[in-house]
mmCIF file of C-alpha atoms and ligand atoms in Angstrom:
data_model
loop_
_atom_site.group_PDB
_atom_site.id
_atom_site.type_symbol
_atom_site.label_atom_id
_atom_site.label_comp_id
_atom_site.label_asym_id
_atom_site.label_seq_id
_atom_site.Cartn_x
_atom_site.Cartn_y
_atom_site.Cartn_z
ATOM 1 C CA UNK A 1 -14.845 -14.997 -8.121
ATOM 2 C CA UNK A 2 -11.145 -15.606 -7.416
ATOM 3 C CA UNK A 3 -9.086 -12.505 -6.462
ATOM 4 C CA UNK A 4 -5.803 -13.564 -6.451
ATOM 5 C CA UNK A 5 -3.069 -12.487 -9.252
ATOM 6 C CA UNK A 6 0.646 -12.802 -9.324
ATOM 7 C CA UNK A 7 3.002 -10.086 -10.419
ATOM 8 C CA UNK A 8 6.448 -10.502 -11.735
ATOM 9 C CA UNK A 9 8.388 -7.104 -12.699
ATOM 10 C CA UNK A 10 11.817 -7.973 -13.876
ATOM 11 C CA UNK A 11 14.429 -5.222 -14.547
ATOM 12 C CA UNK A 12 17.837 -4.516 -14.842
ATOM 13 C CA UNK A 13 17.868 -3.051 -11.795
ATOM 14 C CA UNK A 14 15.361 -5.153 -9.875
ATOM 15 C CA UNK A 15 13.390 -8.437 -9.497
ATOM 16 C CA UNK A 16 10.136 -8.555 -7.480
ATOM 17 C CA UNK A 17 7.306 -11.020 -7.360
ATOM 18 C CA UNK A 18 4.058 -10.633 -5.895
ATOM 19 C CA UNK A 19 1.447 -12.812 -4.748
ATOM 20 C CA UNK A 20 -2.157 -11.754 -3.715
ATOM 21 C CA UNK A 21 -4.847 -12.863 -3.071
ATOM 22 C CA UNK A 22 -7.615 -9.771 -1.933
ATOM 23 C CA UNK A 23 -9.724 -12.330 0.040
ATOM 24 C CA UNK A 24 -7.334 -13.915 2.419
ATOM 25 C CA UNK A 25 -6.497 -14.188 5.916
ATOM 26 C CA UNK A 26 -3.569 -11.467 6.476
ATOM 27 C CA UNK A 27 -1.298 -14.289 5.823
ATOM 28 C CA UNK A 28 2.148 -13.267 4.578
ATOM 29 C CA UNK A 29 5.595 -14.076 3.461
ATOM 30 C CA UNK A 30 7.759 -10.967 2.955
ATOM 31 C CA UNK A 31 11.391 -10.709 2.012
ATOM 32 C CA UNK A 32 12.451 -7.762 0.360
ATOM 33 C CA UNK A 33 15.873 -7.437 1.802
ATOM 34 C CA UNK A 34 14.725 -4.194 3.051
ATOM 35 C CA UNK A 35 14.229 -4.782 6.772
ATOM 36 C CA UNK A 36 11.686 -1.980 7.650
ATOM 37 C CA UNK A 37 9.779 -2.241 4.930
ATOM 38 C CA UNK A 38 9.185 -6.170 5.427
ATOM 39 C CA UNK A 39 7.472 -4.933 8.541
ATOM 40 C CA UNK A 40 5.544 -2.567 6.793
ATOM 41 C CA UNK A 41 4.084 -4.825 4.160
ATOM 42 C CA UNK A 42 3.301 -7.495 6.930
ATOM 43 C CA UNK A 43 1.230 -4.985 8.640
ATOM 44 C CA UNK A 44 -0.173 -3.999 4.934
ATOM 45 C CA UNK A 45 -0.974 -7.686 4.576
ATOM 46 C CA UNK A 46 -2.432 -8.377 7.870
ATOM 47 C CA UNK A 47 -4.552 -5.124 9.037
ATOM 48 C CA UNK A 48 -6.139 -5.296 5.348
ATOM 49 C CA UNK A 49 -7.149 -9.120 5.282
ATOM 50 C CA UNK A 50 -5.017 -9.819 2.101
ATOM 51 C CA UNK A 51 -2.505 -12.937 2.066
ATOM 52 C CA UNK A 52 0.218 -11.465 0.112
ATOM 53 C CA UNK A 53 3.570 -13.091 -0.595
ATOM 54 C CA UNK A 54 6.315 -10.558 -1.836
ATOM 55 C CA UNK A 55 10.422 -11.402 -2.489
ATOM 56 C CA UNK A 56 12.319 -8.670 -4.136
ATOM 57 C CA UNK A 57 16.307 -8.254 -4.636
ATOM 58 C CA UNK A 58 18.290 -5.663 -6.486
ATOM 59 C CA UNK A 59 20.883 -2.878 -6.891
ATOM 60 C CA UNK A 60 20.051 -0.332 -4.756
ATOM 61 C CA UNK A 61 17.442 0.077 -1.778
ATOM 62 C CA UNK A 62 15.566 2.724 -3.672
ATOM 63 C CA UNK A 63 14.940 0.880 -6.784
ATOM 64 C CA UNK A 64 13.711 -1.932 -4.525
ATOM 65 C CA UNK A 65 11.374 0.151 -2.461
ATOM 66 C CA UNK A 66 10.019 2.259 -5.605
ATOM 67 C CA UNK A 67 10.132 -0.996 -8.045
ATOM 68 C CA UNK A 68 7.880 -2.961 -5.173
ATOM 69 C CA UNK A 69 5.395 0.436 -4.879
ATOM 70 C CA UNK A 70 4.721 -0.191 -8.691
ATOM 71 C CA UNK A 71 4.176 -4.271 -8.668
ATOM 72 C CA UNK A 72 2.222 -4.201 -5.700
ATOM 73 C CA UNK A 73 0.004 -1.058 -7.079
ATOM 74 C CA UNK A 74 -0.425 -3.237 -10.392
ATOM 75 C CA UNK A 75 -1.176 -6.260 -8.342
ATOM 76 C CA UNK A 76 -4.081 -4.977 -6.360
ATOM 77 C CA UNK A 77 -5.426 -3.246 -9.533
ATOM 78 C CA UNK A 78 -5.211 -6.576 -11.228
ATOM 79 C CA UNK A 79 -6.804 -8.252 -8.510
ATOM 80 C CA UNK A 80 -9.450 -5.895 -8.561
ATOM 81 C CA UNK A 81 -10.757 -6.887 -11.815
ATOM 82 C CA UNK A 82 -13.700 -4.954 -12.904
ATOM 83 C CA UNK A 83 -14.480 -4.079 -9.310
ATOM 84 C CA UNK A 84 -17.893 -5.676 -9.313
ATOM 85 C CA UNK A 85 -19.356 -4.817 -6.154
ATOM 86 C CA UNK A 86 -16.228 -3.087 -4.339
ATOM 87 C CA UNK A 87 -17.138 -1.093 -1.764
ATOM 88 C CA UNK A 88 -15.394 1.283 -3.545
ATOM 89 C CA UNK A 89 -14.223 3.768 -0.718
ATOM 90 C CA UNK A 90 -12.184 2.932 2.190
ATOM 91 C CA UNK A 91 -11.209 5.643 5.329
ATOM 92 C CA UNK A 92 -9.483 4.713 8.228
ATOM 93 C CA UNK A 93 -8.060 6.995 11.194
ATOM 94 C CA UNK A 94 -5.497 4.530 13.552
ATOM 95 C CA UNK A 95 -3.349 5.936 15.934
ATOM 96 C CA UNK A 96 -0.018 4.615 17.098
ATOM 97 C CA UNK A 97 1.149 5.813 20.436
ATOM 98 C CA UNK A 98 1.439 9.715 20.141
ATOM 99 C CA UNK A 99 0.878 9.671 16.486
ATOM 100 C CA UNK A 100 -2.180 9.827 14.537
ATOM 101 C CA UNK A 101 -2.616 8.836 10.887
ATOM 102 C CA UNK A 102 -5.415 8.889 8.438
ATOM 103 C CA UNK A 103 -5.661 7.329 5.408
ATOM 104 C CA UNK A 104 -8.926 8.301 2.344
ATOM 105 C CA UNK A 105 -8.638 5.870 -1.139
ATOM 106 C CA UNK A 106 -11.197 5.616 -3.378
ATOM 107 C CA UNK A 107 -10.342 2.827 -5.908
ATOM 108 C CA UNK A 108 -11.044 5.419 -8.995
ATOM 109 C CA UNK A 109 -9.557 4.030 -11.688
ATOM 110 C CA UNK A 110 -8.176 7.293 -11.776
ATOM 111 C CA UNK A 111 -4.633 8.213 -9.988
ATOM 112 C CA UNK A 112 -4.652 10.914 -7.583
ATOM 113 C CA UNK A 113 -2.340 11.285 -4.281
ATOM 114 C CA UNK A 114 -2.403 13.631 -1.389
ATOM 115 C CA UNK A 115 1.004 12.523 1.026
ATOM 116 C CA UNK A 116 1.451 14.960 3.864
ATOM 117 C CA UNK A 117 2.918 12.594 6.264
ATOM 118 C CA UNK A 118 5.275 15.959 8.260
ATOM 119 C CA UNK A 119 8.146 13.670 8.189
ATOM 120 C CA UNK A 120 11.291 14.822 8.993
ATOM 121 C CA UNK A 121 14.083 13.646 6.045
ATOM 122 C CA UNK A 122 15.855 11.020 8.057
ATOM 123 C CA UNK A 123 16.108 7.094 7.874
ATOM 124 C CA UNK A 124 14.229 4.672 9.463
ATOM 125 C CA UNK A 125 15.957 1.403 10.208
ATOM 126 C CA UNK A 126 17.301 1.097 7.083
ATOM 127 C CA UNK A 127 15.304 2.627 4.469
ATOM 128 C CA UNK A 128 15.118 6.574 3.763
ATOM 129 C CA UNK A 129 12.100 8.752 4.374
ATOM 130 C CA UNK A 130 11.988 10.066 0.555
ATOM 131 C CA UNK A 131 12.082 6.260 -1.200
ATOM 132 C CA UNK A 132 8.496 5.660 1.789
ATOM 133 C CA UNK A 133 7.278 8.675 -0.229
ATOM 134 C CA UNK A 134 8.356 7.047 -3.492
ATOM 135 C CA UNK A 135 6.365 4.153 -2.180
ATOM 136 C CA UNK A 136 3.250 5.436 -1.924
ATOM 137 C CA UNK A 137 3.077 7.576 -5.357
ATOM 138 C CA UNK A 138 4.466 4.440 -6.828
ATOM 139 C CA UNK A 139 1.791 2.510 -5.094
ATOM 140 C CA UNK A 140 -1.137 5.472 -6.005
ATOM 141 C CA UNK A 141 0.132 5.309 -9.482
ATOM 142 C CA UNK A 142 -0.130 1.813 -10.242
ATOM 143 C CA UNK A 143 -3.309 0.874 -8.346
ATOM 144 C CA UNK A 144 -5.133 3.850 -10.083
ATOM 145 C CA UNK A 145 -6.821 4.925 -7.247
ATOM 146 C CA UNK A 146 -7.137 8.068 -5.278
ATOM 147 C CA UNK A 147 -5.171 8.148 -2.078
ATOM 148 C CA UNK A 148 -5.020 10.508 0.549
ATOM 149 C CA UNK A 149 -2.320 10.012 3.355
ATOM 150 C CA UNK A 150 -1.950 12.202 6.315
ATOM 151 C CA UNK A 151 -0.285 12.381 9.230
ATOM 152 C CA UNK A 152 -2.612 14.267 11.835
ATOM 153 C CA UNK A 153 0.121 15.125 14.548
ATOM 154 C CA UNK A 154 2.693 12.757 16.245
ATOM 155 C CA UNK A 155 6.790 12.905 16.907
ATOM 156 C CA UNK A 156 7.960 9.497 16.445
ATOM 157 C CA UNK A 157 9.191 8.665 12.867
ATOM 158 C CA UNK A 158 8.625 5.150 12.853
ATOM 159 C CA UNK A 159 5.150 5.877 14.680
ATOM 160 C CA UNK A 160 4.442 8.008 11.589
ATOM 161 C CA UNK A 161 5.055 5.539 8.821
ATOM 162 C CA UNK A 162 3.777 2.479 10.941
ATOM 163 C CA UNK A 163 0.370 4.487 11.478
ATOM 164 C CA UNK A 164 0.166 5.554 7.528
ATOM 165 C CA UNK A 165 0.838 1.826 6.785
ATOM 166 C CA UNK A 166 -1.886 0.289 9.033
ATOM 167 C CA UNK A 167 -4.370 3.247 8.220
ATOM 168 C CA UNK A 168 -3.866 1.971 4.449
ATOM 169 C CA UNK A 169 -4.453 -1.639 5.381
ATOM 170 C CA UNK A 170 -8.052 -0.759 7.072
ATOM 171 C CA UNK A 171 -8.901 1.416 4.242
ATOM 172 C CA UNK A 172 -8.224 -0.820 1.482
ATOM 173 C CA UNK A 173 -10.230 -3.932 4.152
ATOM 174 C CA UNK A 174 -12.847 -1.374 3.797
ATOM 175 C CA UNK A 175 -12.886 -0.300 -0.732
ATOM 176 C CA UNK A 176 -11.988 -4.092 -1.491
ATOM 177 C CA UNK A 177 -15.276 -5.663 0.463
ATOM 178 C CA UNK A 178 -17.685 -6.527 -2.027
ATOM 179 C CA UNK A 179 -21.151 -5.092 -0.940
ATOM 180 C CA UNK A 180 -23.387 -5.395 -3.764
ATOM 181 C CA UNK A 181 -23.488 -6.494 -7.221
ATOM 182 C CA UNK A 182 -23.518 -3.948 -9.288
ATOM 183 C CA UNK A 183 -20.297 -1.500 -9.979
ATOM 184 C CA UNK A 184 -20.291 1.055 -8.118
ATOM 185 C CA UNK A 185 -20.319 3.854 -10.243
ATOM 186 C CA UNK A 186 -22.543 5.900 -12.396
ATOM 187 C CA UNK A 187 -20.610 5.490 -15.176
ATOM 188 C CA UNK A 188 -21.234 1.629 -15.168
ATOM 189 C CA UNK A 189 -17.138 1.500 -15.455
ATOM 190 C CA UNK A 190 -14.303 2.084 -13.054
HETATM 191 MN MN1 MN B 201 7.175 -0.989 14.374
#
């Protein structure tokens, strides 16, 4: 079974394309033109085993960050498939420094966030607290899974976000595993 898709969203106010491929290596080749979130998907990428390729330009740095939330959410549900065999679930708690983040997902089919990250409005590098917020309900949205992102204690913006990213990574390692053959749900369908 391959799990690899490619996403293209085109608008008038952005262009992204995604590659990825669920069973890879962490491989990854991210330009976004937004500088602090190419670190944050190369984390994404590499803590969760997934190559992933990802180039996006466009108007404004929150259509970019919001616009890539949505492809990449619509990637990893495509890649999914039918989710024969998922592990389903995922949890990870990963500190960073003073900071420590957990991160709950339960590839649902359903959409469902929880985001209390206790971030103070500010911007990091060079992308705004409330478009990594955008991110993640984008991301939530489009996957159609149940995600649950918090931020345990810590001071450190950037130690925040980096934590949530990598604590997303090892949960989705975790959900995307296939474990069995069967889906794993009583409902035979997810
Ligand atoms: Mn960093």
């Amino acid at each position: 079974m391959v799990r690899t898709v490619n996403v293209i969203r085109k608008t008038s106010e952005t262009e992204i394309s995604i590659e990825l491929n669920l069973d890879g290596s962490g491989e990854n080749k991210i330009d976004t033109s937004v500088k602090f979130l190419d670190h944050m998907l190369r984390l994404l990428a590499k803590h969760s085993n997934c190559d992933l390729e990802v180039t996006a330009q466009g108007d404004l740095t929150h259509h970019i960050v919001e616009d890539i939330g949505i492809a990449l959410g619509e990637s990893f549900q495509k890649a999914l498939g039918d989710k024969k065999g998922i592990n389903r679930y995922g949890s990870a708690l990963i500190p960073m420094d003073e900071t420590l983040a957990r991160c709950v997902l339960d590839f649902s089919g359903r959409q469902a966030l929880i985001l209390n990250l206790n971030l103070n409005e500010c911007e990091i590098e060079d992308v705004a607290i409330e478009d990594i917020k955008h991110f993640f309900t984008s991301f939530a949205e489009n996957a159609k899974m149940n995600l649950h992102l918090h931020i345990l204690y810590g001071e450190d913006q950037h130690h925040k976000v980096e934590a949530t990213f990598k604590a997303l990574a090892r949960a989705i390692k975790q959900a995307k595993t296939i474990v069995s053959n069967d889906i794993p749900s009583t409902k035979g369908i997810l």
